[in-house]
Short mmCIF file of C-alpha atoms and ligand atoms in Angstrom, two decimals:
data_model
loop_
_atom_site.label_atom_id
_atom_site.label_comp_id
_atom_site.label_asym_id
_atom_site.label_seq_id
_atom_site.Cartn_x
_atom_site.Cartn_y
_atom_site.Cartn_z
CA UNK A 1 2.87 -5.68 -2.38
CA UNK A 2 -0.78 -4.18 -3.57
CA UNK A 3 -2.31 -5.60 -6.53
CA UNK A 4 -5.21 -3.79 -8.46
CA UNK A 5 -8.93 -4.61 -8.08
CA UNK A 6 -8.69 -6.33 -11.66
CA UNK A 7 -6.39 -8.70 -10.59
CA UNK A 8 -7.39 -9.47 -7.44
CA UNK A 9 -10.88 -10.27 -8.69
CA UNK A 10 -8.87 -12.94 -11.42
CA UNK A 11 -7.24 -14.90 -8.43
CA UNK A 12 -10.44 -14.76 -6.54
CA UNK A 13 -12.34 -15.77 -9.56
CA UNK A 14 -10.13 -18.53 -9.96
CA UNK A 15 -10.87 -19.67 -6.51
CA UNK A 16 -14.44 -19.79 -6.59
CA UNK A 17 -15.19 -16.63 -5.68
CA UNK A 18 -18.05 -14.79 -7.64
CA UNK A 19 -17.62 -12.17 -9.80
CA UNK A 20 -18.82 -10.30 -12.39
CA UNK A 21 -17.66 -10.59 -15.72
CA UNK A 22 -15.37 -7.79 -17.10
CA UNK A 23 -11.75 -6.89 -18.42
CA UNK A 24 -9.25 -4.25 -18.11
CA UNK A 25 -8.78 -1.67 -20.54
CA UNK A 26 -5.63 0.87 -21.15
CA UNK A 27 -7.58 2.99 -23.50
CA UNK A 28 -11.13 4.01 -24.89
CA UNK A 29 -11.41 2.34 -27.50
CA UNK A 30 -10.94 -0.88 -25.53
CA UNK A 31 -13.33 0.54 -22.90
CA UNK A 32 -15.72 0.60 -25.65
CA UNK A 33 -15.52 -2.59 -27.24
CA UNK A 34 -15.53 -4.32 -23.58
CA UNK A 35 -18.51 -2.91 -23.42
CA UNK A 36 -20.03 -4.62 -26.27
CA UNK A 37 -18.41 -7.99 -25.37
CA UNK A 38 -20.16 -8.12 -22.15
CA UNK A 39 -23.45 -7.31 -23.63
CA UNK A 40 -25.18 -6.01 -20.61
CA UNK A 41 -27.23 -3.59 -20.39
CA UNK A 42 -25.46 -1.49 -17.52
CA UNK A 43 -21.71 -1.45 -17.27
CA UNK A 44 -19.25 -0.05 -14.50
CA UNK A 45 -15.91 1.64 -15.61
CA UNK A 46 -13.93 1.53 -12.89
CA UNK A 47 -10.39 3.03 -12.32
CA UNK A 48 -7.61 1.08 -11.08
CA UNK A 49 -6.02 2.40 -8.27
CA UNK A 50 -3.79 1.20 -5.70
CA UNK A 51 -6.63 3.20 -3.36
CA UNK A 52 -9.92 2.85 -2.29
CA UNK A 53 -12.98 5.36 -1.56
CA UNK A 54 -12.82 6.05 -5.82
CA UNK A 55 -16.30 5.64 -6.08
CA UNK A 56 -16.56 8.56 -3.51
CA UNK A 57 -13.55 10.27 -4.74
CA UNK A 58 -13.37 13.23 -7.93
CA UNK A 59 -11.08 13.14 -11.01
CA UNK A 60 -9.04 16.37 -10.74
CA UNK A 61 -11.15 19.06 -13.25
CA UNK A 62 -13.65 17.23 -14.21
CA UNK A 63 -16.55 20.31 -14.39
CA UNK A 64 -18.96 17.91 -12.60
CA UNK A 65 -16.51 16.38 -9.98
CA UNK A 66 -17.11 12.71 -11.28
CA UNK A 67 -15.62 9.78 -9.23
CA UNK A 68 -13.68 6.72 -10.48
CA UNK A 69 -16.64 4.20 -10.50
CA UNK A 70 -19.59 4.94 -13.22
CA UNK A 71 -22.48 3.44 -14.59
CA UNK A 72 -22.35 3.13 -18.19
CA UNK A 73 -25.68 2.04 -20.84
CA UNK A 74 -23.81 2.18 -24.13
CA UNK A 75 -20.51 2.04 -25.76
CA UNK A 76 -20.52 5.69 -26.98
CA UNK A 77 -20.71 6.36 -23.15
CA UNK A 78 -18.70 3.99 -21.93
CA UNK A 79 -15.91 5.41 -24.54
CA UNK A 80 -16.96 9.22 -22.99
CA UNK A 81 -16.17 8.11 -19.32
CA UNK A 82 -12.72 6.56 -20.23
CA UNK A 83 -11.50 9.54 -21.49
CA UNK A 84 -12.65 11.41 -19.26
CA UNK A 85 -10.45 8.95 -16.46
CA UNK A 86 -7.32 7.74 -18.42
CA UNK A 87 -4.79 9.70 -18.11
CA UNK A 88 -6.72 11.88 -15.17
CA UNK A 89 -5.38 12.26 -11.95
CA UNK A 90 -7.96 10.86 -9.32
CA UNK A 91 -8.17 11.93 -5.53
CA UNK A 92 -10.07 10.01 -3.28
CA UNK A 93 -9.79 10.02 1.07
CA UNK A 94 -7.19 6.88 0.67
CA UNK A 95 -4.93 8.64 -1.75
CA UNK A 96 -4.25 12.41 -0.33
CA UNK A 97 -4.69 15.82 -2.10
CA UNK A 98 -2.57 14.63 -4.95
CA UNK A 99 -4.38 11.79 -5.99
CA UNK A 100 -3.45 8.91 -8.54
CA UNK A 101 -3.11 9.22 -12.26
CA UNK A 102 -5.57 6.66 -13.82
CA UNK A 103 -3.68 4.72 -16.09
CA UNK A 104 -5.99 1.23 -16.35
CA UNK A 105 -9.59 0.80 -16.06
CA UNK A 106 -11.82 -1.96 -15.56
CA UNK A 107 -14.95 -2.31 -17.48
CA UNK A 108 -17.27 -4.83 -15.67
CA UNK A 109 -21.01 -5.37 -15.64
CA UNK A 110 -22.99 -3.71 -13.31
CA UNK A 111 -24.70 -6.31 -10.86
CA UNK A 112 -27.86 -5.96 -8.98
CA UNK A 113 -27.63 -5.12 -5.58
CA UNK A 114 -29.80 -6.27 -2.70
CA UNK A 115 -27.36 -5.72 0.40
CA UNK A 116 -24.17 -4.61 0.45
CA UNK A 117 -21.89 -6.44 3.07
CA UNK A 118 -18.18 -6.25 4.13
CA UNK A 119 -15.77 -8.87 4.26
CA UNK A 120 -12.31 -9.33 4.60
CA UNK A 121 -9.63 -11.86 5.71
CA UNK A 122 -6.51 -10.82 7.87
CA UNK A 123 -3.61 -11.79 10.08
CA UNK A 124 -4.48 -10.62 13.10
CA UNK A 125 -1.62 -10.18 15.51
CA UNK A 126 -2.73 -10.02 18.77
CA UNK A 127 -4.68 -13.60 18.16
CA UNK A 128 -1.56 -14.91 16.08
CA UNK A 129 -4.46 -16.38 13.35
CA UNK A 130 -5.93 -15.27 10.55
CA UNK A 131 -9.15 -13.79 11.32
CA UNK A 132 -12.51 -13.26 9.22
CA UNK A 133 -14.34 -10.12 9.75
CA UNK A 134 -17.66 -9.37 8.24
CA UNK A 135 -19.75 -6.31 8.59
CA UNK A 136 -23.49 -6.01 7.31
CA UNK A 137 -22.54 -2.19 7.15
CA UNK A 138 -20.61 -2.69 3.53
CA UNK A 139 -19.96 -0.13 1.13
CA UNK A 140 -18.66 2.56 3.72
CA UNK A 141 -14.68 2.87 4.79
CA UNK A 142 -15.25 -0.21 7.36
CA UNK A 143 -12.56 2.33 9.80
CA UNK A 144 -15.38 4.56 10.43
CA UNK A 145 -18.27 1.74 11.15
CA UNK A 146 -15.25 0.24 13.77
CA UNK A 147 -15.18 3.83 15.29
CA UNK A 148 -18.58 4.46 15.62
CA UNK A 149 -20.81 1.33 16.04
CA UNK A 150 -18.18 -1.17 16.42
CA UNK A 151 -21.23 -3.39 17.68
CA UNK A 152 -21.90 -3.80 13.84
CA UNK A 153 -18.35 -6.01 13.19
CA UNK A 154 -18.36 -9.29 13.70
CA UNK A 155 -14.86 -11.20 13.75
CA UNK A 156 -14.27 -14.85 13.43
CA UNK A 157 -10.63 -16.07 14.65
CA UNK A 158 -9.36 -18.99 12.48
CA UNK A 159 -7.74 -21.85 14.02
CA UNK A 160 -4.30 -22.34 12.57
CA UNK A 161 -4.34 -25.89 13.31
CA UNK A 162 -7.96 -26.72 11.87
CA UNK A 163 -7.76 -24.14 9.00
CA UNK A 164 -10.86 -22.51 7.88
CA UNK A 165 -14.10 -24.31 8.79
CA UNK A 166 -17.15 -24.07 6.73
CA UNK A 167 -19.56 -23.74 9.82
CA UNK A 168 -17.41 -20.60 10.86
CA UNK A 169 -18.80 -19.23 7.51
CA UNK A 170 -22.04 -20.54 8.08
CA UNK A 171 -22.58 -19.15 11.60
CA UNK A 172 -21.19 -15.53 10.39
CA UNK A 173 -23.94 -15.54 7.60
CA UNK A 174 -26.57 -16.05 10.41
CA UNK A 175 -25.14 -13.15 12.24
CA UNK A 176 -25.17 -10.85 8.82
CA UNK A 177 -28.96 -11.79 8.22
CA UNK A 178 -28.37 -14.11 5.70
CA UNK A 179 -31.33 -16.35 4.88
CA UNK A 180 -31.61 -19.68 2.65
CA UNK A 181 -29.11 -19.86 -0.39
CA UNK A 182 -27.61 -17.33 0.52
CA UNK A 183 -25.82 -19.44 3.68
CA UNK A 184 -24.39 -21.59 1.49
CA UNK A 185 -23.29 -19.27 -0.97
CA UNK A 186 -21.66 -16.94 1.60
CA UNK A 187 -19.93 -19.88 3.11
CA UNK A 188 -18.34 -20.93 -0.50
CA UNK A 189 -17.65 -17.71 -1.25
CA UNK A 190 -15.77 -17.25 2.81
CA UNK A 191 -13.80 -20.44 1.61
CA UNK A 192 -12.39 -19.44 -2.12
CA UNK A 193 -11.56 -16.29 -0.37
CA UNK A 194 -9.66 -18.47 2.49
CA UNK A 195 -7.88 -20.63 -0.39
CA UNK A 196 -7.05 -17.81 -2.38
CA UNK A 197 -5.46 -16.22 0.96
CA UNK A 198 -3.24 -19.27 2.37
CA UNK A 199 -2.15 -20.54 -1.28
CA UNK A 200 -0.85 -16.94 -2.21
CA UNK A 201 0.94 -16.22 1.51
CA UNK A 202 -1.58 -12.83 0.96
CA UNK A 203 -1.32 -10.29 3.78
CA UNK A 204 -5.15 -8.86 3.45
CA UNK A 205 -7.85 -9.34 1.42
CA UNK A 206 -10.59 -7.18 1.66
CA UNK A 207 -14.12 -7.20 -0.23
CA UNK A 208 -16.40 -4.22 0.33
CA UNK A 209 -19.04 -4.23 -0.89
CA UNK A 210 -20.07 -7.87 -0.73
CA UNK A 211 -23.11 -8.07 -2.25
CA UNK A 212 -26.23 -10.02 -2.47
CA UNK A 213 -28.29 -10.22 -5.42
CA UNK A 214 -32.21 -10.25 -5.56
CA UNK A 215 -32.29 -13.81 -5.83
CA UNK A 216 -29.52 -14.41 -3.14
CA UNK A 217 -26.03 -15.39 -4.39
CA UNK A 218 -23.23 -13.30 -3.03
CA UNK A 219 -21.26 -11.36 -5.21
CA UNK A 220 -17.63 -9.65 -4.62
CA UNK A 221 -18.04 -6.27 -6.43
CA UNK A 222 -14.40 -5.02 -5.09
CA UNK A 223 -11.79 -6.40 -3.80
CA UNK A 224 -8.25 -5.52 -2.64
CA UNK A 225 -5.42 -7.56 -2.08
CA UNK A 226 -1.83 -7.18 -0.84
CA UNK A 227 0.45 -10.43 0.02
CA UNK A 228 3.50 -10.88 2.29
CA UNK A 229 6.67 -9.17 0.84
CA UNK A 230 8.54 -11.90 2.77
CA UNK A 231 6.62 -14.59 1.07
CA UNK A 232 6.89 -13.09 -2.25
CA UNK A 233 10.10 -15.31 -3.39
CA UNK A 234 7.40 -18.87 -3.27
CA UNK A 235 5.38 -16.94 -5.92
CA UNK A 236 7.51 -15.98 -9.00
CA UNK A 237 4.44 -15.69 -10.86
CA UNK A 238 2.55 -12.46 -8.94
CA UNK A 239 5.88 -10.58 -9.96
CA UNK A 240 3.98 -9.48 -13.08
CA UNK A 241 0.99 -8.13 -11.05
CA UNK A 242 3.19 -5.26 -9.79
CA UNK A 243 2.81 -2.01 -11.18
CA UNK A 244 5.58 0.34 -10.61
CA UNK A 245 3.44 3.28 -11.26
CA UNK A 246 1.59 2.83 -8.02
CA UNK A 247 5.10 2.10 -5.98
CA UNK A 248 7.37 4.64 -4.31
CA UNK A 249 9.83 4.99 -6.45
CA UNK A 250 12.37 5.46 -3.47
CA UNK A 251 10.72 2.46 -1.75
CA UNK A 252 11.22 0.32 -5.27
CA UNK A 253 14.88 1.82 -5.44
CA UNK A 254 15.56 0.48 -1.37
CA UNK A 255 14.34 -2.64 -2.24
CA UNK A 256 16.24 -3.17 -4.93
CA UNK A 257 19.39 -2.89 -2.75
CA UNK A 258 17.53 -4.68 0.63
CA UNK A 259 17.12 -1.78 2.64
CA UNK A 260 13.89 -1.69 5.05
CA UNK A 261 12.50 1.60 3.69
CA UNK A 262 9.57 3.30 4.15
CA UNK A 263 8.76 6.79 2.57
CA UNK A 264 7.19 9.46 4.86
CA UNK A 265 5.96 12.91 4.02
CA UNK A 266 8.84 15.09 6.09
CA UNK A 267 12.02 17.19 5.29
CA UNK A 268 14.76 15.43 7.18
CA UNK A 269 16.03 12.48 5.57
CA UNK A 270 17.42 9.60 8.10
CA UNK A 271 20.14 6.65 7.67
CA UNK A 272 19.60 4.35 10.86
CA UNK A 273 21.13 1.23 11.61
CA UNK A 274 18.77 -0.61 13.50
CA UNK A 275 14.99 -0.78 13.48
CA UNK A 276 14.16 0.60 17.24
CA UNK A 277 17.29 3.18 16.96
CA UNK A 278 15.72 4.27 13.66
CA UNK A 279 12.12 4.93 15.57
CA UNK A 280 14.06 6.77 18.36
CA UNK A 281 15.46 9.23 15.31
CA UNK A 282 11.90 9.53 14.20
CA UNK A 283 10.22 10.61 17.55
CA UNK A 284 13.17 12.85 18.06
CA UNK A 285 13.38 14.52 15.20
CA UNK A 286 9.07 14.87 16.03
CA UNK A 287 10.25 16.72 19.68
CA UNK A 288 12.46 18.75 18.11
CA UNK A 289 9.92 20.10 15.60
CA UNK A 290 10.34 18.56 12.40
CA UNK A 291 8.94 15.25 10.77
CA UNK A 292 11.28 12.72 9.20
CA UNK A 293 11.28 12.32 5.27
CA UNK A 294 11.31 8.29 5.69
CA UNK A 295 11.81 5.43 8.11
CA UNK A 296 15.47 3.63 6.67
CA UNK A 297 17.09 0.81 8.40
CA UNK A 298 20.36 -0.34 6.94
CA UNK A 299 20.71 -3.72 9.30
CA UNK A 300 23.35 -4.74 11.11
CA UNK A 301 26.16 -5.72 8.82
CA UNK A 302 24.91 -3.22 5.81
CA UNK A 303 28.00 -3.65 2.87
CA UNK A 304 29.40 -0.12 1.52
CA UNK A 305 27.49 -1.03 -1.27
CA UNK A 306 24.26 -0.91 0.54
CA UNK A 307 24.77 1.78 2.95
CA UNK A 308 26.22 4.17 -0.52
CA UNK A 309 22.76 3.36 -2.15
CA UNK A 310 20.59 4.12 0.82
CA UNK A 311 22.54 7.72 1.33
CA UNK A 312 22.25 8.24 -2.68
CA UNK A 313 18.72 7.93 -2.06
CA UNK A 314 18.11 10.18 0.32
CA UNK A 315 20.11 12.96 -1.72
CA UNK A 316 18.08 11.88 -4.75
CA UNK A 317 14.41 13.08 -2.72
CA UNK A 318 13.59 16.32 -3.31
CA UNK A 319 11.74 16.14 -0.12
CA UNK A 320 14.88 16.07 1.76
CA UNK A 321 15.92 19.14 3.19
CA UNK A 322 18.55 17.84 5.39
CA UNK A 323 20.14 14.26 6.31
CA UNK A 324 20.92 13.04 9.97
CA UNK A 325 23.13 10.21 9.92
CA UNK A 326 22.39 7.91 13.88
CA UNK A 327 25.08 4.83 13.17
CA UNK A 328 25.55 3.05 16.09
CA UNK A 329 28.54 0.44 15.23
CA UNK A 330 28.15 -2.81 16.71
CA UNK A 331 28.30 -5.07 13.80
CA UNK A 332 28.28 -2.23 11.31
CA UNK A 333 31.80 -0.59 11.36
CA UNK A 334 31.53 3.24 11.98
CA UNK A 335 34.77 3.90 9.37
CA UNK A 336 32.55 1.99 6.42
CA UNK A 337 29.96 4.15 7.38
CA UNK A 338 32.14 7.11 6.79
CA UNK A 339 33.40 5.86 3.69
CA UNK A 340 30.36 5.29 2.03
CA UNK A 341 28.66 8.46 3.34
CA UNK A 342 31.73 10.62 1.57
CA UNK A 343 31.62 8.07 -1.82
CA UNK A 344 28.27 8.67 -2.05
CA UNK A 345 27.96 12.63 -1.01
CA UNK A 346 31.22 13.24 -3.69
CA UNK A 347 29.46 11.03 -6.59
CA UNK A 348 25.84 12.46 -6.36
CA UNK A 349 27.08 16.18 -4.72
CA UNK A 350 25.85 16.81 -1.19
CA UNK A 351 22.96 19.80 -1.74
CA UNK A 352 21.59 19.90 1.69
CA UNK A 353 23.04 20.11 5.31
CA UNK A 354 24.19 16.59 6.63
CA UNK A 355 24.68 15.93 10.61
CA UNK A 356 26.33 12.74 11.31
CA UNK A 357 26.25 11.04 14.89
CA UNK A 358 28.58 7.85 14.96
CA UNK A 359 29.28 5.72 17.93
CA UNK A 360 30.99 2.39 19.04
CA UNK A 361 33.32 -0.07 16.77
CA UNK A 362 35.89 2.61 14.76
CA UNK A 363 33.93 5.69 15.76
CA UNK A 364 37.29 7.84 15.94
CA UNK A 365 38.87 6.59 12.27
CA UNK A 366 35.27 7.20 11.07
CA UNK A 367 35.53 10.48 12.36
CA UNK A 368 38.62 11.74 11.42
CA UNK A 369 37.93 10.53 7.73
CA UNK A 370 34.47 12.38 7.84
CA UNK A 371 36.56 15.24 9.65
CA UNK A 372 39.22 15.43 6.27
CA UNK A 373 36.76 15.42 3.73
CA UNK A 374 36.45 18.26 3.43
CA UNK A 375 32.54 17.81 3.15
CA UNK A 376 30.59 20.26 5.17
CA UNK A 377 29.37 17.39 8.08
CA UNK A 378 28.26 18.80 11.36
CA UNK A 379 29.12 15.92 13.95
CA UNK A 380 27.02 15.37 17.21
CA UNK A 381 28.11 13.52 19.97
CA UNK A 382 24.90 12.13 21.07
CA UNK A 383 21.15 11.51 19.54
CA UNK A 384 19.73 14.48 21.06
CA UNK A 385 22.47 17.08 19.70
CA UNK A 386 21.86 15.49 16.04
CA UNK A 387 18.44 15.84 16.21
CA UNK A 388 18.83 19.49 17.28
CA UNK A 389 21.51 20.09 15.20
CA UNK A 390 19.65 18.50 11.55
CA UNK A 391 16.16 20.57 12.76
CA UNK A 392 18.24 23.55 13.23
CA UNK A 393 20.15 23.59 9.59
CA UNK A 394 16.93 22.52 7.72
CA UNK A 395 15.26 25.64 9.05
CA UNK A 396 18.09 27.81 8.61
CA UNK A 397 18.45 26.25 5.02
CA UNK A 398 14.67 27.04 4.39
CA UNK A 399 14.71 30.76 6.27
CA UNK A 400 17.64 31.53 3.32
P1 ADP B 1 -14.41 2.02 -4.02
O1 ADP B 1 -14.48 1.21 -2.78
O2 ADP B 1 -13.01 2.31 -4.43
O3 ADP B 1 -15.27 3.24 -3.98
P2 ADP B 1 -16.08 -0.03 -5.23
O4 ADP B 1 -15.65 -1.07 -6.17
O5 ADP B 1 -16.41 -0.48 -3.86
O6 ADP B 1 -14.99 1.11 -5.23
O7 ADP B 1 -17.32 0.70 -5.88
C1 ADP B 1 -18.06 1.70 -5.20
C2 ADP B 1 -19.54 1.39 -5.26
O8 ADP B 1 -19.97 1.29 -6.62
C3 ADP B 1 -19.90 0.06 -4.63
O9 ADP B 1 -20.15 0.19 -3.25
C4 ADP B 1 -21.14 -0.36 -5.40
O10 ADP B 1 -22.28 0.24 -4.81
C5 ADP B 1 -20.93 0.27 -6.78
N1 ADP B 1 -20.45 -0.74 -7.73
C6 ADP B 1 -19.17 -1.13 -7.93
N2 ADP B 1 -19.09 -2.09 -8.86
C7 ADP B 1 -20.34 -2.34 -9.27
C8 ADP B 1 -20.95 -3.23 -10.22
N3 ADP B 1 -20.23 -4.09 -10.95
N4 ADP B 1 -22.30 -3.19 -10.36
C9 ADP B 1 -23.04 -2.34 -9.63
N5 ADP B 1 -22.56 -1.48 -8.74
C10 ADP B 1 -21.22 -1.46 -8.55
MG1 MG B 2 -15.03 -0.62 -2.24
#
């Protein structure tokens, strides 16, 4: 789960980390009168996006191709620029051609900026530990500075045993340049960003820019934040950070019902049992020439229940121009497949070509049921036939 810059900044505040002061706003008005509560002479309006590069990024016909990060000197223009975001759809590298609609802002004051630094904190799988990494080139998408002078990130593995260590901090602030305060600062900063990490089981955090002020405190002017979907049950209370306008709404629907689902940008629509048989669907449906309109994995011993709601939402994508069904039935009982494929394709109405390919426990009653519905299925006796077969009646669909 992704949480907004707002809120990250609130759990990181509440950990020690420095920020500056500011609130969200959902409309003008409130833009404005932020604004005047903070009392500083420069504000930021920022908008809140589950994306990053906004600052970089242009709000869809705005005449001067503004971004989603401006600097702000009085509440009539503070009030301009928020209505000129909310309710604006904004496009930046991170969130495609279509962009985001800007529903929240945050109004924060502007800081000033000596250096701009990158940090974040990460589990980093091939060391099995979370791992710092810091970057004295901040402010810039830190995948490019990796690509091309990867000399300029530093990394810092964290023991798992020992926990964070404040002379890990200290000795990556010598690395960045740091001099004086600044040390210290950077090293209570590294740790509140380490609490607010292991006490909220989060997945990433990532602060870019870090910055350091004239008089050299360290200052986390963004921040992003997404935590451990498997962890998410130990913190009840984060539930009310989600915001369902930034979500997949076929990814909120799958988890609803339990399914591992992940929404891609293809035609063909697949129901897999099985996480490495639905990755072998993907890359064929790739060779044959097509791209697959989501990663779904129904698990081993999927209910009717569960396997009816994953095929209703593939029919519900408009995306989907076709559906290829790969069941292999060990666990998973190739008739209840059958059944709920035919429940679900008679209660939502089956509007695009379906190829099933069904093998092991029951295969032949799931057949034969599939066989009398009447339902237009095309059956394949192996993976490569249905991936031919579903590529095949999506273009002929498409070609009329
Ligand atoms: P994004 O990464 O989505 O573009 P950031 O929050 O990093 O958004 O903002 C982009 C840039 O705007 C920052 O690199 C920084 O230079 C500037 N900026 C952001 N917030 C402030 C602030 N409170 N005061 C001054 N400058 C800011
Ligand atoms: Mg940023």
């Amino acid at each position: 789960m992704d949480i907004h810059e707002y809120q990250a900044k609130a759990l990181l505040g509440a950990r020690g980390v420095k920020v500056p002061p500011g609130r969200v706003a959902r409309s003008a008005d409130e833009t404005r009168q932020i604004f005047h509560d903070l009392g500083a002479p420069l504000g930021v309006i920022k908008a809140q996006i589950h994306a990053g590069g906004r600052g970089a990024g242009h709000v869809l016909g705005d005449p001067e191709r503004r971004g989603g990060v401006r600097l702000v000197r009085s509440p009539d223009e503070a009030e301009a620029n928020a209505l000129s975001m909310l309710d604006h759809v904004l496009v930046t590298k991170q969130t495609g051609p279509a962009g985001r609609c800007v529903r929240r802002l945050y109004m924060e004051a502007g800081c000033a900026i000596e250096r701009e630094l990158y940090l974040s904190l990460l589990v980093d799988r091939a060391r099995r530990c979370l791992t710092l990494v810091a970057s004295e080139a901040g402010g810039m998408a830190i995948e490019d500075v990796a690509a091309e002078t990867p000399e300029r990130i530093l990394t810092e593995a964290i023991d798992p045993l020992l926990g964070f260590q404040p002379h890990q901090a200290r000795g990556l602030a010598t690395r960045l340049g740091l001099r004086g305060r600044s040390i210290a600062a950077f090293a209570r900063l590294v740790g509140g960003v380490y609490d607010t990490f292991v006490d909220l089981d989060a997945a990433m955090i990532e602060i870019n820019p870090l910055v350091v002020t004239p008089d050299g405190d360290l200052i986390a002017l963004d921040a992003k934040m997404s935590f451990d979907d498997n962890a998410l049950f130990r913190h009840p209370e984060l539930e009310e950070l989600r915001d369902p306008n930034e979500e997949d709404p076929r990814e909120q629907e799958a988890s609803r019902h339990g399914l591992s689902y992940v929404g891609l940008d293809g035609t063909i629509g697949c129901m897999v049992n099985g996480a490495g048989l639905a990755m072998a669907t993907m890359d064929l449906i790739h060779l044959e020439g097509e791209k697959p309109a989501n990663f779904l994995d129904v698990g081993g011993g999927a209910s009717r229940e569960r396997v009816t709601a994953a095929f209703r939402i593939l029919l519900a994508d408009t995306s989907v121009e076709g559906i290829l069904v790969n069941i292999f039935g060990g666990i998973m009982r190739c008739d209840v497949i059958a059944e709920a494929v035919i429940a679900a394709s008679r209660e939502v109405g089956l509007s695009v070509p379906l190829v099933v390919r069904l093998a092991g426990t029951n295969v032949d009653e799931g057949l034969t049921m599939l066989a009398e519905s009447g339902l237009p299925v095309q059956v394949a006796s192996d993976l490569g036939e249905a991936a031919r077969l579903a590529v095949a009646a999506v273009r002929e669909r498409r070609n009329g």
